[in-house]
Amino acid sequence: MDRTLVEMIAAKRDGSSLAEAEIRRLITSFTEGTLADYQMTAFLMAVFFRGLDDVETAALTDAMLHSGSVLNLDGVLGVKVDKHSTGGVGDKVSICLAPLVAACGVPVPMVSGRGLGHTGGTLDKLEAIPGFRTDLSTQDFARIVRDVGTCMIGQTKDIAPADKRIYALRDVTATVESIPLIVASILSKKLAEGIDGLVLDVKVGKGAFMKDEPRARELATALVRVGTRAGKKVVAVLTRMDAPLGCAIGNANETREALEVLHGGGPSDVVQCTFVLGAEMLVLGGRAKNLAEATGRLKEAIANGSGVRVMERMVEAQGGDASVVADPSKLEIAKETVELRASRSGFIESVDALAVGLTGVAMGAGRTRADQRVDPAVGLAIDVKPGDSVQVGQVLARVFVRTRSAADPLLERLSRAFTYTEAPSLVEPLVIDRLT
Ligand code: URA
């Protein structure tokens, strides 16, 4: 005899495993309206305390994935690989990574998100390019991936709609921080892109969703196991997110910095993160035998300009002004610049990514609610890194605002992001580990 929906919720509450078919039935009942929101939240709380094993998590992922449509990229030749980052501050890597990887022959279909809270979003950053559209149809998306090699759009209403509703319930019932629920949420959306492989950048630290390494590692290994069980090639890289990545924070500002990487410049941590993740993508995509060869190819795509050309074609195909790719300084940054200066001499011990990200939100570069608009032109430049020696009065950061008066409360808040030491402290490497 099949268990009823209530019996299934009770079974999970009491710590039993559910069969794959039962998980599917819970999700289809939810999407069809025969399982109420309050029953789903009871189930989510039961999962929060009792967990799900890999078979259950894979079934949940698959059920949420098939609550919508899976993009058909059959017309795109090659092994299609995407990257997903669990989010951080100053993380503009997707914008330079996708064209570079595509230029090396691996198609990159990328469905990205918007910024929320202290973390930024790729869509907001790209929309700082005049005319750039992220709301394309799935047909246009598939055509651009086929013709250009990459395309970056926002989540359509057909992509894992069950996740959207479930996430909204989790958000207001204190059930976001459950590893199997996070895994199913992330993977259901990514697998809907029609990809063959996925590289995950699981960020760890003050500015990340996962604040400590054991939890981040737990999430990364679960993502790899469940993604592999779903038949995809999956690699996860754990990277540090205590300090902002790169120098630029804000939308136009971050897009500029990512474009500089395509031209062979950019801050060394952004370049390193791009190479580390891109190399994994090239290996998964079968375009390089090992990570060293893959890194060499990415460097070549910068040196010979092929990454820039892919970016230009993508921006043009998505309705944007492609001339900003050759000349990133054309992207409008707010005219008033106000400097934050060091209050003492010494060494920078830390630059708190969370505090910097929240300053970005306070100035209008980010949002606290999903329906808010962002100002593409405002932002920050962080001019020092942990470990740097500084003199009193030296510029630590610059704030780009539309009116000078807007800067005062921001500088006060931003100054709290910097701590000093007498002697240089050990600077931890950006990449913590690689998990397969
Ligand atoms: N990001 C997601 O997409 N889902 C989660 O559950 C958490 C972070």
Short mmCIF file of C-alpha atoms and ligand atoms in Angstrom, two decimals:
data_model
loop_
_atom_site.label_atom_id
_atom_site.label_comp_id
_atom_site.label_asym_id
_atom_site.label_seq_id
_atom_site.Cartn_x
_atom_site.Cartn_y
_atom_site.Cartn_z
CA MET A 1 0.00 0.00 0.00
CA ASP A 2 1.34 3.43 -0.97
CA ARG A 3 1.95 5.79 1.94
CA THR A 4 -0.15 8.95 1.99
CA LEU A 5 1.53 12.36 1.74
CA VAL A 6 1.08 12.89 5.48
CA GLU A 7 2.59 9.46 6.21
CA MET A 8 5.59 10.40 4.08
CA ILE A 9 6.08 13.65 6.04
CA ALA A 10 5.78 11.65 9.28
CA ALA A 11 8.29 9.07 8.03
CA LYS A 12 10.86 11.79 7.34
CA ARG A 13 10.06 13.45 10.69
CA ASP A 14 10.86 10.12 12.38
CA GLY A 15 14.12 9.70 10.47
CA SER A 16 13.17 7.10 7.84
CA SER A 17 14.25 7.22 4.23
CA LEU A 18 11.71 7.86 1.50
CA ALA A 19 11.66 5.95 -1.77
CA GLU A 20 12.58 7.87 -4.95
CA ALA A 21 8.99 7.55 -6.17
CA GLU A 22 7.72 9.03 -2.90
CA ILE A 23 9.95 12.11 -3.21
CA ARG A 24 8.70 12.58 -6.77
CA ARG A 25 5.11 12.26 -5.56
CA LEU A 26 5.69 14.93 -2.90
CA ILE A 27 7.00 17.38 -5.48
CA THR A 28 4.37 16.68 -8.13
CA SER A 29 1.63 16.94 -5.47
CA PHE A 30 3.12 20.28 -4.42
CA THR A 31 3.26 21.64 -7.97
CA GLU A 32 -0.25 20.37 -8.72
CA GLY A 33 -1.61 21.93 -5.52
CA THR A 34 -2.62 18.78 -3.59
CA LEU A 35 0.23 19.24 -1.09
CA ALA A 36 -0.26 22.59 0.67
CA ASP A 37 2.51 25.09 1.44
CA TYR A 38 2.22 24.31 5.18
CA GLN A 39 2.67 20.59 4.48
CA MET A 40 5.70 21.30 2.31
CA THR A 41 7.24 23.44 5.06
CA ALA A 42 6.66 20.63 7.56
CA PHE A 43 8.50 18.31 5.18
CA LEU A 44 11.32 20.85 4.73
CA MET A 45 11.74 21.18 8.50
CA ALA A 46 11.79 17.39 8.82
CA VAL A 47 14.55 17.31 6.16
CA PHE A 48 16.40 20.08 7.97
CA PHE A 49 16.68 17.89 11.08
CA ARG A 50 16.78 14.38 9.57
CA GLY A 51 18.60 15.04 6.29
CA LEU A 52 18.29 13.19 3.00
CA ASP A 53 20.61 10.49 1.71
CA ASP A 54 22.12 10.79 -1.78
CA VAL A 55 19.40 8.71 -3.42
CA GLU A 56 16.71 10.93 -1.88
CA THR A 57 18.62 14.12 -2.74
CA ALA A 58 19.07 13.00 -6.35
CA ALA A 59 15.34 12.17 -6.57
CA LEU A 60 14.46 15.59 -5.13
CA THR A 61 16.82 17.29 -7.59
CA ASP A 62 15.32 15.39 -10.51
CA ALA A 63 11.74 16.06 -9.41
CA MET A 64 12.45 19.80 -9.04
CA LEU A 65 14.30 19.86 -12.36
CA HIS A 66 11.33 18.25 -14.12
CA SER A 67 8.83 20.62 -12.51
CA GLY A 68 9.87 22.80 -15.48
CA SER A 69 11.57 22.26 -18.79
CA VAL A 70 15.12 21.22 -19.55
CA LEU A 71 16.70 23.39 -22.25
CA ASN A 72 17.37 21.52 -25.43
CA LEU A 73 20.92 22.19 -26.60
CA ASP A 74 21.11 19.21 -28.97
CA GLY A 75 22.00 21.61 -31.78
CA VAL A 76 25.15 22.69 -29.90
CA LEU A 77 28.11 20.46 -30.70
CA GLY A 78 30.56 19.48 -27.99
CA VAL A 79 30.52 18.84 -24.26
CA LYS A 80 28.60 21.73 -22.70
CA VAL A 81 29.98 22.89 -19.37
CA ASP A 82 28.88 25.61 -16.97
CA LYS A 83 30.25 27.06 -13.73
CA HIS A 84 28.28 27.87 -10.62
CA SER A 85 29.54 29.94 -7.74
CA THR A 86 27.83 29.85 -4.36
CA GLY A 87 28.30 33.61 -4.33
CA GLY A 88 30.55 36.19 -2.84
CA VAL A 89 31.65 39.80 -2.93
CA GLY A 90 33.45 41.08 -6.02
CA ASP A 91 32.98 37.78 -7.81
CA LYS A 92 32.78 38.83 -11.44
CA VAL A 93 34.54 35.73 -12.74
CA SER A 94 31.65 34.41 -14.90
CA ILE A 95 31.93 37.47 -17.16
CA CYS A 96 35.52 36.75 -18.22
CA LEU A 97 35.42 32.99 -17.72
CA ALA A 98 32.56 32.09 -20.09
CA PRO A 99 34.00 33.80 -23.21
CA LEU A 100 37.50 32.46 -22.53
CA VAL A 101 36.29 28.88 -22.11
CA ALA A 102 34.05 29.22 -25.18
CA ALA A 103 37.01 30.60 -27.16
CA CYS A 104 38.87 27.38 -26.26
CA GLY A 105 36.07 25.28 -27.80
CA VAL A 106 33.85 24.36 -24.83
CA PRO A 107 30.28 25.69 -25.16
CA VAL A 108 29.12 27.50 -22.00
CA PRO A 109 25.36 27.86 -21.54
CA MET A 110 25.02 30.05 -18.47
CA VAL A 111 21.83 30.84 -16.57
CA SER A 112 22.77 33.32 -13.88
CA GLY A 113 21.16 35.15 -11.00
CA ARG A 114 20.79 38.64 -9.61
CA GLY A 115 22.45 40.05 -6.53
CA LEU A 116 20.66 39.67 -3.22
CA GLY A 117 21.94 40.82 0.14
CA HIS A 118 25.69 41.31 0.26
CA THR A 119 26.44 39.08 -2.75
CA GLY A 120 26.34 40.47 -6.27
CA GLY A 121 24.78 38.84 -9.32
CA THR A 122 26.13 38.35 -12.83
CA LEU A 123 22.94 39.60 -14.50
CA ASP A 124 23.08 42.97 -12.75
CA LYS A 125 26.73 43.34 -13.72
CA LEU A 126 26.11 42.47 -17.39
CA GLU A 127 23.13 44.81 -17.59
CA ALA A 128 25.54 47.68 -16.89
CA ILE A 129 26.46 47.24 -20.58
CA PRO A 130 24.09 49.56 -22.47
CA GLY A 131 21.36 47.58 -24.25
CA PHE A 132 22.46 44.16 -22.92
CA ARG A 133 19.47 41.84 -22.53
CA THR A 134 19.35 38.88 -20.16
CA ASP A 135 15.67 38.02 -20.68
CA LEU A 136 16.05 36.08 -23.93
CA SER A 137 13.84 33.19 -25.01
CA THR A 138 15.21 29.70 -24.64
CA GLN A 139 15.34 29.46 -28.46
CA ASP A 140 17.54 32.56 -28.69
CA PHE A 141 19.66 31.25 -25.83
CA ALA A 142 20.27 27.95 -27.63
CA ARG A 143 21.01 29.73 -30.93
CA ILE A 144 23.55 32.09 -29.34
CA VAL A 145 25.30 29.25 -27.47
CA ARG A 146 25.50 27.38 -30.80
CA ASP A 147 26.71 30.35 -32.89
CA VAL A 148 28.88 32.24 -30.40
CA GLY A 149 29.86 29.55 -27.89
CA THR A 150 28.30 31.17 -24.84
CA CYS A 151 25.24 33.10 -23.73
CA MET A 152 24.28 34.42 -20.29
CA ILE A 153 20.64 34.83 -19.39
CA GLY A 154 18.42 34.96 -16.29
CA GLN A 155 16.27 32.18 -14.96
CA THR A 156 13.09 31.83 -17.02
CA LYS A 157 9.81 30.86 -15.37
CA ASP A 158 10.18 27.40 -16.93
CA ILE A 159 13.45 26.63 -15.15
CA ALA A 160 12.82 24.54 -12.01
CA PRO A 161 9.66 26.44 -10.90
CA ALA A 162 9.29 24.11 -7.88
CA ASP A 163 12.64 25.39 -6.58
CA LYS A 164 11.44 28.98 -6.74
CA ARG A 165 8.37 28.18 -4.61
CA ILE A 166 10.24 25.90 -2.23
CA TYR A 167 13.05 28.43 -1.77
CA ALA A 168 10.49 31.13 -0.92
CA LEU A 169 9.10 28.83 1.81
CA ARG A 170 12.57 27.95 3.10
CA ASP A 171 13.49 31.61 3.29
CA VAL A 172 10.69 32.36 5.77
CA THR A 173 10.78 29.10 7.76
CA ALA A 174 14.49 28.97 8.70
CA THR A 175 15.17 25.95 6.48
CA VAL A 176 17.64 27.43 3.98
CA GLU A 177 20.72 26.03 5.75
CA SER A 178 20.16 22.37 4.93
CA ILE A 179 22.84 20.77 2.74
CA PRO A 180 20.51 18.37 0.80
CA LEU A 181 18.00 21.18 0.19
CA ILE A 182 20.76 23.49 -1.04
CA VAL A 183 22.17 20.74 -3.28
CA ALA A 184 18.76 20.01 -4.86
CA SER A 185 18.09 23.73 -5.28
CA ILE A 186 21.40 24.51 -7.00
CA LEU A 187 21.56 21.39 -9.15
CA SER A 188 17.93 21.46 -10.31
CA LYS A 189 18.50 24.92 -11.79
CA LYS A 190 21.89 24.12 -13.30
CA LEU A 191 20.86 20.77 -14.82
CA ALA A 192 17.91 22.55 -16.51
CA GLU A 193 20.49 24.32 -18.71
CA GLY A 194 21.04 21.11 -20.64
CA ILE A 195 24.70 20.85 -19.59
CA ASP A 196 27.00 17.81 -19.63
CA GLY A 197 29.43 19.09 -17.01
CA LEU A 198 29.52 21.54 -14.13
CA VAL A 199 32.33 23.20 -12.22
CA LEU A 200 31.30 24.46 -8.79
CA ASP A 201 33.08 27.27 -7.02
CA VAL A 202 32.12 26.76 -3.39
CA LYS A 203 33.15 29.88 -1.53
CA VAL A 204 34.21 29.78 2.10
CA GLY A 205 34.52 32.63 4.57
CA LYS A 206 33.08 35.85 5.94
CA GLY A 207 31.59 37.02 2.65
CA ALA A 208 30.31 33.58 1.59
CA PHE A 209 27.11 31.65 2.11
CA MET A 210 29.19 28.96 3.87
CA LYS A 211 31.20 30.66 6.61
CA ASP A 212 33.36 27.71 7.67
CA GLU A 213 35.40 25.16 5.79
CA PRO A 214 33.87 21.92 7.14
CA ARG A 215 30.34 23.01 6.07
CA ALA A 216 31.60 24.24 2.69
CA ARG A 217 33.39 20.94 2.17
CA GLU A 218 30.25 19.03 3.12
CA LEU A 219 28.25 21.07 0.58
CA ALA A 220 30.89 20.66 -2.15
CA THR A 221 31.18 16.89 -1.75
CA ALA A 222 27.39 16.50 -1.71
CA LEU A 223 27.10 18.59 -4.89
CA VAL A 224 29.74 16.46 -6.61
CA ARG A 225 28.19 13.14 -5.48
CA VAL A 226 24.61 14.05 -6.41
CA GLY A 227 25.59 15.76 -9.67
CA THR A 228 27.63 12.71 -10.67
CA ARG A 229 24.71 10.44 -9.75
CA ALA A 230 22.61 12.57 -12.14
CA GLY A 231 25.01 11.55 -14.92
CA LYS A 232 27.00 14.80 -15.15
CA LYS A 233 30.73 15.41 -14.94
CA VAL A 234 31.14 17.50 -11.80
CA VAL A 235 34.15 19.05 -10.07
CA ALA A 236 34.08 21.42 -7.09
CA VAL A 237 36.76 23.90 -6.07
CA LEU A 238 36.76 25.43 -2.58
CA THR A 239 37.91 29.05 -2.72
CA ARG A 240 38.37 31.63 0.01
CA MET A 241 35.90 34.52 0.36
CA ASP A 242 37.04 36.34 3.49
CA ALA A 243 38.14 39.40 1.52
CA PRO A 244 36.44 40.65 -1.68
CA LEU A 245 37.65 39.08 -4.92
CA GLY A 246 39.57 41.63 -6.97
CA CYS A 247 39.36 45.36 -6.48
CA ALA A 248 36.01 46.38 -8.00
CA ILE A 249 32.63 46.16 -6.29
CA GLY A 250 29.49 47.36 -8.04
CA ASN A 251 27.96 46.56 -11.38
CA ALA A 252 29.58 48.63 -14.18
CA ASN A 253 32.71 48.65 -12.07
CA GLU A 254 32.91 44.86 -11.81
CA THR A 255 32.11 44.36 -15.49
CA ARG A 256 35.00 46.70 -16.32
CA GLU A 257 37.34 44.65 -14.17
CA ALA A 258 36.22 41.36 -15.75
CA LEU A 259 36.75 42.84 -19.23
CA GLU A 260 40.25 43.88 -18.18
CA VAL A 261 40.99 40.21 -17.46
CA LEU A 262 40.03 39.38 -21.06
CA HIS A 263 42.57 41.98 -22.20
CA GLY A 264 45.35 40.42 -20.13
CA GLY A 265 45.01 42.69 -17.07
CA GLY A 266 42.87 42.57 -13.95
CA PRO A 267 43.76 41.82 -10.33
CA SER A 268 45.79 38.65 -9.79
CA ASP A 269 43.16 36.93 -7.60
CA VAL A 270 40.44 37.38 -10.25
CA VAL A 271 42.83 36.07 -12.91
CA GLN A 272 43.78 33.09 -10.74
CA CYS A 273 40.16 32.22 -9.98
CA THR A 274 39.31 32.47 -13.70
CA PHE A 275 42.19 30.17 -14.67
CA VAL A 276 41.51 27.61 -11.95
CA LEU A 277 37.81 27.27 -12.79
CA GLY A 278 38.33 27.63 -16.55
CA ALA A 279 40.97 24.91 -16.58
CA GLU A 280 38.55 22.52 -14.87
CA MET A 281 35.93 23.39 -17.49
CA LEU A 282 38.30 22.71 -20.39
CA VAL A 283 39.27 19.33 -18.95
CA LEU A 284 35.61 18.36 -18.35
CA GLY A 285 34.82 19.58 -21.87
CA GLY A 286 37.54 17.36 -23.33
CA ARG A 287 39.55 20.29 -24.75
CA ALA A 288 42.63 19.68 -22.62
CA LYS A 289 44.24 16.55 -21.20
CA ASN A 290 45.15 18.11 -17.88
CA LEU A 291 44.86 21.31 -15.89
CA ALA A 292 48.30 22.61 -16.91
CA GLU A 293 47.52 22.24 -20.62
CA ALA A 294 44.10 23.82 -20.03
CA THR A 295 45.60 26.84 -18.26
CA GLY A 296 47.99 27.31 -21.19
CA ARG A 297 45.02 27.40 -23.57
CA LEU A 298 43.18 29.99 -21.50
CA LYS A 299 46.30 32.17 -21.50
CA GLU A 300 46.50 31.78 -25.29
CA ALA A 301 42.85 32.85 -25.63
CA ILE A 302 43.76 36.06 -23.80
CA ALA A 303 47.00 36.62 -25.75
CA ASN A 304 45.48 36.04 -29.21
CA GLY A 305 42.32 38.06 -28.49
CA SER A 306 39.91 35.17 -29.13
CA GLY A 307 38.30 35.61 -25.67
CA VAL A 308 37.67 39.29 -26.41
CA ARG A 309 36.13 38.39 -29.78
CA VAL A 310 33.74 35.85 -28.23
CA MET A 311 32.70 38.45 -25.65
CA GLU A 312 32.08 41.02 -28.37
CA ARG A 313 29.94 38.60 -30.33
CA MET A 314 27.99 37.58 -27.23
CA VAL A 315 27.32 41.19 -26.21
CA GLU A 316 26.20 42.02 -29.74
CA ALA A 317 23.98 38.93 -29.97
CA GLN A 318 22.36 39.93 -26.67
CA GLY A 319 21.58 43.46 -27.88
CA GLY A 320 24.39 45.24 -26.04
CA ASP A 321 26.93 47.86 -27.09
CA ALA A 322 29.87 45.64 -28.03
CA SER A 323 32.28 48.59 -28.24
CA VAL A 324 32.59 48.53 -24.42
CA VAL A 325 34.43 45.21 -24.70
CA ALA A 326 37.35 46.83 -26.55
CA ASP A 327 37.16 49.91 -24.32
CA PRO A 328 35.80 49.00 -20.86
CA SER A 329 36.32 52.60 -19.69
CA LYS A 330 33.19 53.43 -21.73
CA LEU A 331 31.07 51.79 -19.02
CA GLU A 332 29.63 54.60 -16.94
CA ILE A 333 30.88 54.89 -13.35
CA ALA A 334 29.37 57.49 -10.97
CA LYS A 335 31.35 60.73 -11.24
CA GLU A 336 32.00 61.60 -7.59
CA THR A 337 34.94 59.74 -6.05
CA VAL A 338 35.46 59.86 -2.28
CA GLU A 339 38.52 58.23 -0.73
CA LEU A 340 38.82 56.22 2.46
CA ARG A 341 42.26 56.63 4.02
CA ALA A 342 44.19 54.48 6.51
CA SER A 343 43.72 55.59 10.12
CA ARG A 344 47.18 54.24 11.07
CA SER A 345 50.34 52.69 9.65
CA GLY A 346 50.93 48.95 9.75
CA PHE A 347 49.81 45.95 7.78
CA ILE A 348 46.31 45.12 6.57
CA GLU A 349 45.17 42.09 8.53
CA SER A 350 41.76 41.66 6.92
CA VAL A 351 39.28 43.28 4.55
CA ASP A 352 35.87 42.03 5.61
CA ALA A 353 34.02 40.96 2.44
CA LEU A 354 30.66 41.00 4.22
CA ALA A 355 31.12 44.60 5.41
CA VAL A 356 32.26 45.66 1.92
CA GLY A 357 29.31 43.86 0.30
CA LEU A 358 26.84 45.51 2.68
CA THR A 359 28.37 48.91 1.90
CA GLY A 360 27.70 48.14 -1.77
CA VAL A 361 24.07 47.37 -0.94
CA ALA A 362 23.74 50.56 1.14
CA MET A 363 24.95 52.66 -1.80
CA GLY A 364 22.50 51.08 -4.25
CA ALA A 365 24.83 48.66 -6.06
CA GLY A 366 22.92 45.73 -4.53
CA ARG A 367 19.48 45.00 -3.13
CA THR A 368 17.90 43.63 0.03
CA ARG A 369 14.66 42.55 -1.69
CA ALA A 370 14.34 40.75 -5.00
CA ASP A 371 12.09 43.49 -6.48
CA GLN A 372 14.55 46.38 -5.93
CA ARG A 373 16.47 48.03 -8.76
CA VAL A 374 20.22 48.51 -8.62
CA ASP A 375 22.21 51.53 -9.75
CA PRO A 376 24.75 50.21 -12.28
CA ALA A 377 27.09 53.19 -11.96
CA VAL A 378 27.78 53.30 -8.21
CA GLY A 379 30.47 51.13 -6.64
CA LEU A 380 33.72 50.81 -4.76
CA ALA A 381 37.36 50.12 -5.45
CA ILE A 382 39.28 48.35 -2.72
CA ASP A 383 42.90 49.34 -3.21
CA VAL A 384 44.61 47.13 -0.60
CA LYS A 385 44.67 43.41 0.13
CA PRO A 386 45.29 41.54 3.39
CA GLY A 387 49.04 41.44 3.99
CA ASP A 388 49.76 44.84 2.34
CA SER A 389 51.77 47.37 4.29
CA VAL A 390 50.09 50.78 4.59
CA GLN A 391 51.05 54.24 5.81
CA VAL A 392 48.67 56.45 7.77
CA GLY A 393 46.66 58.53 5.28
CA GLN A 394 47.16 56.10 2.40
CA VAL A 395 44.08 55.45 0.25
CA LEU A 396 42.48 52.13 1.22
CA ALA A 397 39.37 52.37 -0.91
CA ARG A 398 37.46 54.67 -3.24
CA VAL A 399 33.70 55.11 -3.24
CA PHE A 400 31.99 56.09 -6.52
CA VAL A 401 28.75 57.93 -5.84
CA ARG A 402 26.40 60.26 -7.71
CA THR A 403 26.52 62.97 -5.02
CA ARG A 404 29.31 63.62 -2.50
CA SER A 405 26.87 63.81 0.38
CA ALA A 406 25.94 60.17 -0.21
CA ALA A 407 29.47 59.10 0.71
CA ASP A 408 29.72 60.09 4.40
CA PRO A 409 27.67 57.26 5.99
CA LEU A 410 29.27 54.83 3.55
CA LEU A 411 32.84 55.74 4.54
CA GLU A 412 32.05 55.21 8.21
CA ARG A 413 30.62 51.77 7.47
CA LEU A 414 33.43 50.87 5.05
CA SER A 415 36.19 51.85 7.48
CA ARG A 416 35.02 49.03 9.79
CA ALA A 417 35.87 46.49 7.08
CA PHE A 418 39.63 47.05 7.54
CA THR A 419 41.70 45.70 10.43
CA TYR A 420 45.43 46.29 10.95
CA THR A 421 48.37 44.44 12.51
CA GLU A 422 51.90 45.48 13.49
CA ALA A 423 53.57 42.65 11.57
CA PRO A 424 52.47 40.99 8.32
CA SER A 425 50.23 38.02 9.03
CA LEU A 426 50.06 34.87 6.95
CA VAL A 427 47.90 35.35 3.85
CA GLU A 428 45.96 32.18 3.11
CA PRO A 429 45.94 30.94 -0.52
CA LEU A 430 42.81 31.62 -2.60
CA VAL A 431 42.23 28.00 -3.55
CA ILE A 432 41.65 25.69 -0.60
CA ASP A 433 40.94 22.40 -2.30
CA ARG A 434 39.62 20.62 -5.37
CA LEU A 435 37.03 17.86 -4.99
CA THR A 436 36.01 15.31 -7.59
N1 URA B 1 21.57 29.01 -3.64
C1 URA B 1 20.54 28.34 -4.23
O1 URA B 1 20.34 28.45 -5.43
N2 URA B 1 19.76 27.58 -3.45
C2 URA B 1 19.96 27.43 -2.14
O2 URA B 1 19.22 26.71 -1.51
C3 URA B 1 21.02 28.13 -1.54
C4 URA B 1 21.82 28.92 -2.33
#
